[in-house]
Coordinates of C-alpha atoms and ligand atoms in Angstrom, one line a residue:
L1 CA -2.3 -30.2 18.8
R2 CA -4.0 -31.1 15.6
L3 CA -4.3 -29.3 12.3
V4 CA -8.1 -29.0 12.1
G5 CA -9.4 -27.1 9.1
L6 CA -6.9 -28.0 6.5
G7 CA -9.8 -27.9 4.0
D8 CA -9.8 -24.1 4.6
V9 CA -6.3 -24.1 3.1
Y10 CA -7.3 -25.8 -0.1
K11 CA -10.4 -23.7 -0.5
R12 CA -8.2 -20.6 -0.9
Q13 CA -5.9 -22.1 -3.5
V14 CA -6.8 -20.8 -7.0
K15 CA -7.2 -23.7 -9.5
G16 CA -5.3 -25.9 -7.1
K17 CA -2.3 -23.6 -7.0
D18 CA -0.8 -21.5 -4.2
F19 CA -0.3 -17.8 -4.6
I20 CA 3.4 -18.4 -4.1
D21 CA 4.9 -19.7 -7.3
E22 CA 8.6 -20.1 -6.9
K23 CA 9.3 -20.2 -10.6
K24 CA 7.3 -17.1 -11.3
I25 CA 9.1 -15.2 -8.6
R26 CA 12.5 -16.3 -10.0
T27 CA 11.5 -15.4 -13.5
N28 CA 10.4 -12.0 -12.5
L29 CA 13.6 -11.3 -10.6
E30 CA 15.7 -12.6 -13.5
Q31 CA 13.8 -10.7 -16.3
Q32 CA 14.1 -7.4 -14.5
A33 CA 17.7 -7.8 -13.6
H34 CA 18.8 -4.7 -15.5
P35 CA 16.2 -2.0 -14.8
D36 CA 15.8 0.8 -17.3
P37 CA 15.9 4.2 -15.4
Q38 CA 12.8 5.5 -17.2
R39 CA 10.8 2.4 -16.3
V40 CA 11.9 2.9 -12.7
R41 CA 10.7 6.5 -12.7
D42 CA 7.4 5.5 -14.2
I43 CA 6.9 2.9 -11.4
L44 CA 7.8 5.5 -8.8
Q45 CA 5.0 7.7 -10.3
K46 CA 2.5 4.8 -9.9
S47 CA 3.6 4.4 -6.3
L48 CA 3.1 8.1 -5.7
S49 CA -0.5 7.7 -6.9
I50 CA -0.9 5.2 -4.0
K51 CA -1.3 2.1 -6.1
L52 CA -0.2 -1.4 -5.3
L53 CA 2.7 -2.4 -7.6
T54 CA 2.6 -5.5 -9.6
P55 CA 5.2 -8.3 -8.8
E56 CA 7.0 -7.4 -12.1
E57 CA 7.3 -3.7 -11.0
T58 CA 8.5 -4.8 -7.6
A59 CA 11.2 -6.9 -9.2
V60 CA 12.3 -3.9 -11.2
L61 CA 12.8 -1.8 -8.0
L62 CA 14.5 -4.7 -6.2
N63 CA 17.1 -4.8 -8.9
V64 CA 18.1 -1.1 -8.8
T65 CA 21.7 -0.6 -7.7
D66 CA 22.5 2.8 -9.2
P67 CA 23.1 5.2 -6.2
A68 CA 21.3 8.1 -8.0
L69 CA 18.2 6.0 -8.8
L70 CA 18.3 4.6 -5.2
E71 CA 18.2 8.1 -3.9
E72 CA 15.2 8.9 -6.1
M73 CA 13.5 5.8 -4.7
R74 CA 14.3 6.9 -1.2
E75 CA 12.7 10.3 -1.8
A76 CA 9.6 8.7 -3.4
A77 CA 9.3 6.3 -0.5
L78 CA 9.3 9.2 2.0
E79 CA 6.8 11.1 -0.1
V80 CA 4.4 8.1 -0.3
K81 CA 4.6 7.7 3.5
K82 CA 3.9 11.4 3.9
R83 CA 0.9 11.3 1.6
V84 CA -0.6 8.3 3.3
Y85 CA 0.4 8.6 6.9
D86 CA 1.8 12.1 7.2
N87 CA 4.5 12.5 9.9
R88 CA 2.9 10.1 12.4
I89 CA 4.6 7.2 14.1
V90 CA 2.5 4.7 16.1
F91 CA 4.0 3.1 19.2
F92 CA 3.3 -0.3 20.7
A93 CA 5.0 -2.7 23.2
P94 CA 5.4 -6.4 22.8
L95 CA 4.2 -8.6 25.7
Y96 CA 5.6 -12.1 25.6
C97 CA 3.1 -14.3 27.4
S98 CA 4.7 -17.8 27.0
N99 CA 7.9 -19.4 25.7
L100 CA 6.4 -22.9 25.8
C101 CA 6.6 -24.3 22.2
V102 CA 6.1 -27.6 20.5
N103 CA 8.0 -26.6 17.3
R104 CA 11.7 -26.7 16.5
C105 CA 12.3 -23.7 14.3
V106 CA 16.1 -23.7 14.0
Y107 CA 16.5 -19.9 14.4
C108 CA 14.4 -19.4 17.5
G109 CA 15.4 -19.6 21.2
F110 CA 11.9 -20.9 22.1
R111 CA 12.2 -24.1 20.1
S112 CA 11.4 -27.2 22.1
D113 CA 14.8 -28.8 21.8
N114 CA 16.7 -25.8 23.3
P115 CA 17.8 -26.9 26.7
E116 CA 19.1 -23.4 27.6
E117 CA 15.6 -21.9 27.6
K118 CA 13.8 -21.7 31.0
R119 CA 10.1 -22.2 30.2
H120 CA 7.3 -20.2 31.7
I121 CA 3.7 -19.3 30.8
L122 CA 2.2 -16.2 32.5
S123 CA -0.7 -16.7 34.8
P124 CA -3.6 -14.2 34.5
E125 CA -2.2 -12.3 37.5
E126 CA 1.2 -12.1 35.9
I127 CA -0.3 -10.8 32.7
Y128 CA -2.1 -8.2 34.7
R129 CA 1.1 -7.1 36.4
E130 CA 3.0 -7.0 33.1
T131 CA 0.3 -4.9 31.6
E132 CA 0.4 -2.5 34.5
A133 CA 4.1 -2.0 34.0
I134 CA 3.6 -1.4 30.2
I135 CA 0.8 1.1 30.8
D136 CA 3.1 2.9 33.3
E137 CA 5.5 3.6 30.5
G138 CA 2.7 5.5 28.7
H139 CA 1.8 2.8 26.2
K140 CA -1.8 2.4 24.9
R141 CA -1.4 -0.6 22.6
L142 CA 0.5 -3.8 22.7
I143 CA 1.1 -7.0 20.8
A144 CA 0.9 -10.2 22.8
V145 CA 3.2 -13.0 21.7
Y146 CA 3.0 -16.7 22.3
G147 CA 4.8 -19.9 21.5
E148 CA 2.7 -22.7 20.0
H149 CA 1.6 -25.1 22.7
P150 CA -1.6 -26.7 24.1
K151 CA -1.2 -24.5 27.2
S152 CA -1.3 -21.3 25.1
D153 CA -4.3 -22.3 23.0
A154 CA -7.0 -20.0 21.6
D155 CA -8.8 -20.0 25.0
Y156 CA -5.7 -18.9 26.8
I157 CA -5.0 -16.2 24.3
A158 CA -8.6 -15.0 24.4
D159 CA -8.5 -14.9 28.2
S160 CA -5.2 -13.0 28.1
I161 CA -6.8 -10.4 25.8
S162 CA -9.6 -9.9 28.3
T163 CA -7.2 -9.6 31.2
I164 CA -5.1 -7.0 29.3
Y165 CA -8.2 -4.8 28.5
A166 CA -9.3 -5.0 32.1
V167 CA -6.2 -3.2 33.5
K168 CA -6.5 0.4 34.3
R169 CA -3.8 2.6 35.9
T170 CA -3.9 6.1 37.4
T171 CA -1.6 8.3 35.3
P172 CA 1.4 9.7 37.1
S173 CA -0.1 13.2 36.8
G174 CA -3.2 12.0 38.5
N175 CA -5.3 12.9 35.5
G176 CA -7.6 9.9 35.4
F177 CA -6.7 6.5 33.9
N178 CA -4.5 5.1 31.2
N179 CA -5.2 1.7 29.7
I180 CA -4.4 -0.6 26.7
R181 CA -6.9 0.3 24.1
R182 CA -5.7 -2.1 21.4
V183 CA -4.4 -5.7 21.8
N184 CA -2.7 -7.2 18.8
I185 CA -1.7 -10.8 18.7
N186 CA 1.3 -12.6 17.3
A187 CA 0.7 -16.3 17.6
A188 CA 0.7 -19.5 15.6
P189 CA -1.7 -19.9 12.7
M190 CA -5.1 -21.2 13.9
A191 CA -8.3 -22.8 12.6
V192 CA -11.2 -20.5 11.8
E193 CA -13.2 -21.5 14.9
D194 CA -10.3 -20.6 17.2
L195 CA -9.7 -17.3 15.4
R196 CA -13.4 -16.5 16.0
K197 CA -12.7 -16.8 19.8
L198 CA -10.0 -14.2 19.4
W199 CA -12.3 -12.0 17.4
R200 CA -15.0 -12.2 20.1
A201 CA -12.4 -11.3 22.8
G202 CA -11.7 -8.1 20.9
I203 CA -8.4 -8.8 19.1
G204 CA -6.9 -5.9 17.2
T205 CA -4.6 -7.1 14.5
F206 CA -3.7 -10.8 14.0
Q207 CA -0.1 -11.1 13.0
V208 CA 1.7 -14.2 11.6
F209 CA 5.1 -14.1 9.8
Q210 CA 5.6 -16.6 7.0
E211 CA 9.3 -16.7 8.1
T212 CA 10.4 -17.6 4.5
Y213 CA 8.2 -17.7 1.4
H214 CA 10.5 -20.2 -0.2
P215 CA 8.9 -23.6 0.3
G216 CA 12.2 -25.6 0.0
R217 CA 14.0 -23.4 2.5
Y218 CA 11.0 -23.4 4.8
A219 CA 11.1 -27.2 4.9
E220 CA 14.8 -27.2 5.8
L221 CA 14.2 -24.9 8.8
H222 CA 10.9 -26.4 10.2
P223 CA 11.0 -30.1 10.8
A224 CA 8.3 -31.9 8.9
N225 CA 7.0 -33.7 12.0
T226 CA 6.1 -30.4 13.7
I227 CA 3.0 -28.3 13.3
K228 CA 5.0 -25.5 11.9
G229 CA 6.4 -27.9 9.3
N230 CA 3.2 -27.4 7.3
F231 CA 4.1 -24.5 4.9
R232 CA 0.5 -24.2 3.6
W233 CA -1.1 -24.1 7.0
R234 CA 0.9 -21.0 7.6
L235 CA 0.6 -19.5 4.1
Y236 CA -3.2 -19.3 4.4
A237 CA -3.3 -18.2 8.1
M238 CA -4.5 -14.7 7.2
H239 CA -7.1 -16.0 4.8
R240 CA -8.6 -18.0 7.7
A241 CA -8.4 -14.9 9.9
M242 CA -10.4 -13.0 7.3
D243 CA -12.8 -15.9 7.1
A244 CA -13.2 -15.6 10.9
G245 CA -14.1 -11.9 10.7
I246 CA -10.7 -10.5 11.7
D247 CA -10.1 -7.9 9.0
D248 CA -6.9 -6.4 10.2
V249 CA -4.2 -8.9 9.4
A250 CA -0.5 -8.4 9.5
I251 CA 2.1 -10.3 7.5
G252 CA 5.9 -10.5 7.6
A253 CA 9.0 -12.4 6.7
L254 CA 12.0 -13.2 8.9
F255 CA 14.8 -11.7 6.9
G256 CA 18.0 -13.7 7.0
L257 CA 16.5 -17.1 6.4
Y258 CA 16.6 -16.8 2.6
D259 CA 17.3 -14.4 -0.3
W260 CA 15.9 -11.0 0.7
K261 CA 14.6 -10.2 -2.8
F262 CA 12.7 -13.4 -2.9
E263 CA 11.1 -12.6 0.5
V264 CA 10.0 -9.1 -0.7
M265 CA 8.4 -10.7 -3.8
G266 CA 6.6 -13.2 -1.5
L267 CA 5.2 -10.4 0.7
V268 CA 4.0 -8.5 -2.3
E269 CA 2.4 -11.7 -3.8
H270 CA 0.7 -12.2 -0.3
A271 CA -0.7 -8.7 -0.4
H272 CA -2.0 -9.2 -3.9
D273 CA -3.7 -12.5 -3.0
L274 CA -5.4 -10.9 0.1
E275 CA -6.6 -8.0 -2.1
R276 CA -7.8 -10.5 -4.8
Q277 CA -9.7 -12.8 -2.4
F278 CA -11.0 -10.3 0.2
G279 CA -10.6 -6.8 -1.3
I280 CA -8.4 -5.9 1.7
G281 CA -4.6 -5.9 1.7
P282 CA -2.5 -6.5 4.9
H283 CA -2.9 -3.9 7.6
T284 CA 0.9 -4.0 8.3
I285 CA 4.0 -5.7 6.9
S286 CA 6.9 -6.6 9.2
F287 CA 10.4 -7.3 8.1
P288 CA 12.3 -8.5 11.2
R289 CA 15.9 -9.3 10.7
M290 CA 17.0 -12.5 12.4
Q291 CA 18.9 -11.7 15.6
P292 CA 21.2 -13.9 17.6
A293 CA 19.1 -16.4 19.5
P294 CA 20.3 -18.5 22.5
G295 CA 21.6 -21.8 21.3
S296 CA 20.9 -21.2 17.6
F297 CA 23.9 -21.5 15.4
L298 CA 21.9 -20.5 12.3
S299 CA 20.7 -17.3 13.8
E300 CA 24.3 -15.9 13.7
N301 CA 25.7 -17.9 10.7
S302 CA 23.0 -18.0 8.1
P303 CA 24.3 -17.5 4.6
Y304 CA 21.4 -15.1 3.9
L305 CA 21.9 -12.6 6.8
V306 CA 20.8 -9.2 5.4
N307 CA 23.4 -6.3 5.8
D308 CA 22.3 -2.8 6.5
D309 CA 22.4 -1.6 2.9
A310 CA 20.2 -4.4 1.6
F311 CA 17.9 -3.8 4.6
K312 CA 17.4 -0.2 3.7
R313 CA 16.7 -1.1 0.1
L314 CA 14.2 -3.7 1.1
V315 CA 12.3 -1.3 3.3
M316 CA 12.3 1.3 0.6
V317 CA 10.9 -1.2 -2.0
L318 CA 8.2 -2.4 0.4
R319 CA 7.1 1.2 1.1
L320 CA 6.8 1.8 -2.7
A321 CA 5.3 -1.6 -3.6
V322 CA 2.5 -1.6 -1.0
P323 CA 2.0 2.2 -0.4
Y324 CA -1.1 2.0 1.8
T325 CA 0.1 -0.6 4.3
G326 CA 1.7 0.2 7.6
L327 CA 5.4 -0.8 7.9
I328 CA 6.7 -1.9 11.3
V329 CA 10.4 -1.6 12.3
T330 CA 11.1 -3.1 15.7
A331 CA 13.6 -2.7 18.6
R332 CA 15.4 -5.7 17.1
E333 CA 17.3 -3.0 15.1
R334 CA 20.1 -0.8 16.6
A335 CA 19.0 2.7 17.6
E336 CA 20.8 4.6 14.8
L337 CA 19.6 2.3 12.1
R338 CA 16.0 2.3 13.3
R339 CA 16.1 6.1 13.2
E340 CA 17.2 6.0 9.5
I341 CA 14.8 3.3 8.6
I342 CA 11.9 5.3 9.9
N343 CA 12.8 7.9 7.3
Y344 CA 12.3 5.3 4.6
G345 CA 8.6 5.2 5.4
C346 CA 7.9 3.1 8.5
T347 CA 4.7 3.9 10.4
Q348 CA 5.0 1.8 13.5
T349 CA 7.6 0.9 16.0
D350 CA 8.1 -0.3 19.6
A351 CA 10.0 1.0 22.6
S352 CA 10.8 0.2 26.2
S353 CA 10.4 -3.3 24.9
K354 CA 11.2 -6.3 27.1
I355 CA 11.0 -9.7 25.5
G356 CA 11.8 -11.9 28.5
I357 CA 8.8 -13.7 30.0
G358 CA 7.7 -11.6 33.0
A359 CA 10.4 -9.0 32.4
Y360 CA 8.3 -5.8 32.6
A361 CA 7.1 -6.3 36.1
G362 CA 10.4 -7.7 37.2
K363 CA 12.1 -4.6 35.5
K364 CA 14.7 -6.9 34.1
L365 CA 17.1 -6.1 31.2
Q366 CA 17.5 -8.8 28.7
E367 CA 21.1 -9.6 29.8
E368 CA 19.6 -10.5 33.2
N369 CA 17.0 -12.7 31.6
A370 CA 18.9 -14.3 28.8
D371 CA 17.5 -17.8 29.5
K372 CA 13.9 -16.6 29.0
V373 CA 14.3 -14.6 25.8
Q374 CA 13.7 -15.6 22.2
F375 CA 16.5 -13.5 20.8
M376 CA 18.4 -10.4 21.8
L377 CA 17.1 -6.8 21.1
G378 CA 19.3 -4.2 19.4
D379 CA 17.7 -1.2 21.1
Q380 CA 16.6 -1.2 24.7
R381 CA 15.8 2.5 25.0
S382 CA 12.8 3.7 26.9
L383 CA 9.6 4.9 25.2
D384 CA 10.4 8.5 26.4
E385 CA 13.9 8.5 24.8
V386 CA 12.7 7.3 21.5
I387 CA 9.7 9.7 21.4
K388 CA 12.2 12.6 22.1
E389 CA 14.5 11.5 19.3
L390 CA 11.5 11.3 16.8
A391 CA 10.1 14.6 18.0
D392 CA 13.6 16.2 17.3
D393 CA 13.3 14.6 13.8
G394 CA 9.8 16.1 13.2
Y395 CA 7.8 12.9 13.8
I396 CA 4.8 13.0 16.0
T397 CA 4.1 10.0 18.2
S398 CA 0.5 8.8 17.9
F399 CA -1.1 6.6 20.5
C400 CA -4.4 6.9 18.6
T401 CA -6.6 3.8 18.6
A402 CA -9.7 5.7 17.6
G403 CA -9.7 4.2 14.2
Y404 CA -10.5 0.8 15.6
R405 CA -13.0 2.1 18.1
C406 CA -14.9 4.0 15.3
G407 CA -15.0 0.8 13.3
R408 CA -12.5 2.2 10.8
T409 CA -10.8 -1.2 10.2
G410 CA -10.3 -3.5 7.3
D411 CA -11.7 -2.3 4.0
K412 CA -13.1 0.8 5.6
I413 CA -9.6 2.1 6.7
M414 CA -8.0 0.7 3.6
N415 CA -10.2 2.9 1.4
L416 CA -9.3 5.9 3.5
L417 CA -5.6 5.1 3.4
E418 CA -5.5 4.5 -0.3
K419 CA -7.2 7.8 -0.9
G420 CA -4.8 9.7 1.5
V421 CA -7.6 10.7 3.8
E422 CA -6.5 8.7 6.8
G423 CA -3.2 10.5 7.1
K424 CA -4.9 13.9 7.4
F425 CA -7.7 12.9 9.6
C426 CA -5.6 10.9 12.0
K427 CA -3.3 13.9 12.5
L428 CA -5.9 15.3 14.8
N429 CA -6.0 12.2 17.0
A430 CA -2.3 12.0 16.9
V431 CA -2.0 15.5 18.4
L432 CA -4.7 14.7 21.0
T433 CA -2.9 11.5 22.2
F434 CA 0.5 13.2 22.0
R435 CA -0.9 16.0 24.3
E436 CA -2.0 13.3 26.8
Y437 CA 1.5 11.7 26.7
L438 CA 3.3 15.0 27.2
N439 CA 1.2 15.9 30.1
D440 CA 1.2 12.4 31.7
Y441 CA 4.5 10.7 31.1
A442 CA 7.1 12.9 29.3
S443 CA 10.5 13.8 30.9
A444 CA 11.4 17.4 30.9
A445 CA 13.6 17.0 27.8
T446 CA 10.9 15.2 25.8
K447 CA 8.3 17.7 26.9
E448 CA 10.4 20.5 25.6
A449 CA 11.0 18.8 22.2
G450 CA 7.3 17.7 22.1
E451 CA 5.9 21.2 22.9
R452 CA 7.9 22.6 19.9
L453 CA 6.5 20.0 17.6
I454 CA 2.9 20.1 18.8
Q455 CA 2.8 23.9 18.3
R456 CA 3.9 23.4 14.7
E457 CA 1.3 20.7 14.2
L458 CA -1.4 23.0 15.7
Q459 CA -0.5 25.8 13.3
E460 CA -0.6 23.4 10.4
I461 CA -4.0 22.1 11.4
E462 CA -5.4 25.6 11.7
N463 CA -4.1 26.5 8.3
T464 CA -5.3 23.4 6.5
S465 CA -8.5 23.8 4.5
F466 CA -9.3 20.1 4.9
F467 CA -9.9 20.7 8.6
T468 CA -11.5 24.1 8.4
D469 CA -13.8 23.2 5.5
K470 CA -15.1 20.1 7.2
K471 CA -15.8 22.0 10.4
L472 CA -13.6 19.6 12.3
L473 CA -11.5 22.4 13.8
P474 CA -13.8 23.6 16.6
T475 CA -14.4 20.1 18.0
F476 CA -10.7 19.3 17.8
L477 CA -9.7 22.5 19.6
N478 CA -12.3 21.9 22.2
Y479 CA -10.9 18.4 22.8
Y480 CA -7.3 19.7 22.8
R481 CA -8.1 22.3 25.5
R482 CA -10.0 19.8 27.6
I483 CA -7.2 17.3 27.5
A484 CA -4.6 20.0 28.3
A485 CA -6.8 20.7 31.4
G486 CA -6.9 17.1 32.5
E487 CA -9.6 15.1 30.7
R488 CA -8.5 11.9 29.0
D489 CA -9.4 9.6 26.1
L490 CA -11.3 12.2 24.0
Y491 CA -10.9 11.4 20.3
M492 CA -12.3 12.6 17.0
S493 CA -14.8 10.0 15.8
V494 CA -16.4 11.7 12.8
S495 CA -18.7 9.3 11.0
Y496 CA -17.5 9.0 7.5
T497 CA -21.1 8.4 6.3
H498 CA -21.7 12.1 6.1
L499 CA -18.3 12.9 4.7
T500 CA -18.4 11.4 1.2
L501 CA -14.9 10.6 0.1
P502 CA -14.8 12.6 -3.1
T503 CA -15.8 15.8 -1.2
I504 CA -13.1 15.2 1.4
L505 CA -10.5 14.9 -1.4
Ligands
SAM601 N1 5.2 -19.1 17.8 C1 4.5 -18.2 16.9 C2 5.0 -18.4 15.5 O1 6.1 -18.9 15.3 O2 4.3 -17.9 14.6 C3 4.5 -16.8 17.3 C4 5.5 -16.3 18.2 S1 7.1 -16.2 17.5 C5 7.8 -15.9 19.1 C6 7.1 -14.7 16.7 C7 8.2 -14.5 15.6 O3 9.5 -14.3 16.1 C8 8.3 -15.6 14.6 O4 7.3 -15.6 13.6 C9 9.7 -15.3 14.0 O5 9.6 -14.5 12.8 C10 10.3 -14.4 15.0 N2 11.7 -14.9 15.4 C11 12.0 -16.1 15.7 N3 13.3 -16.2 16.0 C12 13.8 -15.0 15.7 C13 15.2 -14.5 15.8 N4 16.2 -15.3 16.1 N5 15.3 -13.2 15.5 C14 14.3 -12.4 15.2 N6 13.0 -12.8 15.2 C15 12.8 -14.1 15.4
SF4_602 FE1 8.0 -21.8 18.5 FE2 7.3 -19.6 17.1 FE3 9.8 -19.9 18.0 FE4 9.0 -21.4 16.1 S1 9.3 -19.2 16.0 S2 10.1 -22.1 17.9 S3 6.9 -21.7 16.6 S4 8.0 -19.6 19.2

């Protein structure tokens, strides 16, 4: 593997400088070490008007320790989430396609010098069978994950995207088909020409985690003679994705590698630079906490492991700092913590996840597959169980992928999210896809909780002038009845060209 296209990295630096400036981040954190409560409240007001916070403002929030102020922040975070995304949670499943890897990241079970790992790359037939098993859980979107290796290059990834989209399954109720309608990718940073291959194959979101935004710590954890050892190649991965035409990009940091406050500042700087250079912020931000990985001492003994309290604070601050961006909490976290974190403003999560290579079709728990996993998950509950828990908490599961299929991606969706329109409009598609799930896959207990929730949602929709004024209601109710009677994959695809934003608002 070669790093072709390094010139694309330098092209995106501003005046020869990276958007991550260690000194500036440190100065911000130090200067805002003792936040004034009134300043904090002013910043919360800015967040509530759905505006990206500056790095200085983010540093203020990161330094709040007073329990009463933290509670005000929590409430504001929840309100921001409600305004932008309402009470929807989007579900996906991870599909690990290959654990072959040429890198040696010290925290990861896939690293090439880990003799405990049994290596395997899924064939197209195996990807097909894994996808069938994921669809049979009720999923409609997934994220495919790959180690970095010549065998899992852009052509392999593009082919796997096509294979996944080709799988169709009869639903258990016999009501037509279910399929994966959105394939996101988590893979190594690539050159623009390779990213174009993924774009042509129909990639949803392209996700790369920076791991740590601290250049020195990054160098300690990623040997210099590996591809991943190049900090800048990774730092500008999303800039290249945008250059390739992929306008839904997802960023993240692996929390536990370095100081959590520094990482949050890095993520916010990253969001600012994408906005500055492309006019579009990240579609989602992830904040995975490092989990124990087979054969990795650091994964359990890092001096920077983030405890639950700090974790809750960092999620809250991210929600407030980048109000329009989706936040992903994964099954890495324990069930009870995940439930709480969702309350702090997360918008996406996974369930029924299996991260062993080939583990879905083989129906294997991670304990039976420990030599093929990257790390251990904290929550192995089924999609059905998690959906029930969320329905009990008032959250509606959305399998909606209509946004993408109507072309509401990138700057188009960002505009709607920032103006709070997306949250309202997508409620309709959330209800339609939840209806499908309840009819096709839900257990009796989930169905009972789901029916209660969906009735509340229907009432709210019928009483909301946004829906009645825009004449969306008759079409929606028509689709709802048809889905309840057995039709599938009907979604609201109103063209925004005839709904000018100011009149919607
Ligand atoms: N190989 C590609 C790369 O590194 O970008 C993509 C796949 S890698 C399997 C996906 C992510 O897993 C990494 O970016 C890293 O943040 C995360 N990861 C690695 N080790 C982990 C651990 N011990 N616990 C939790 N997440 C981990
Ligand atoms: Fe390979 Fe990615 Fe794991 Fe690093 S994090 S060892 S690049 S799979």
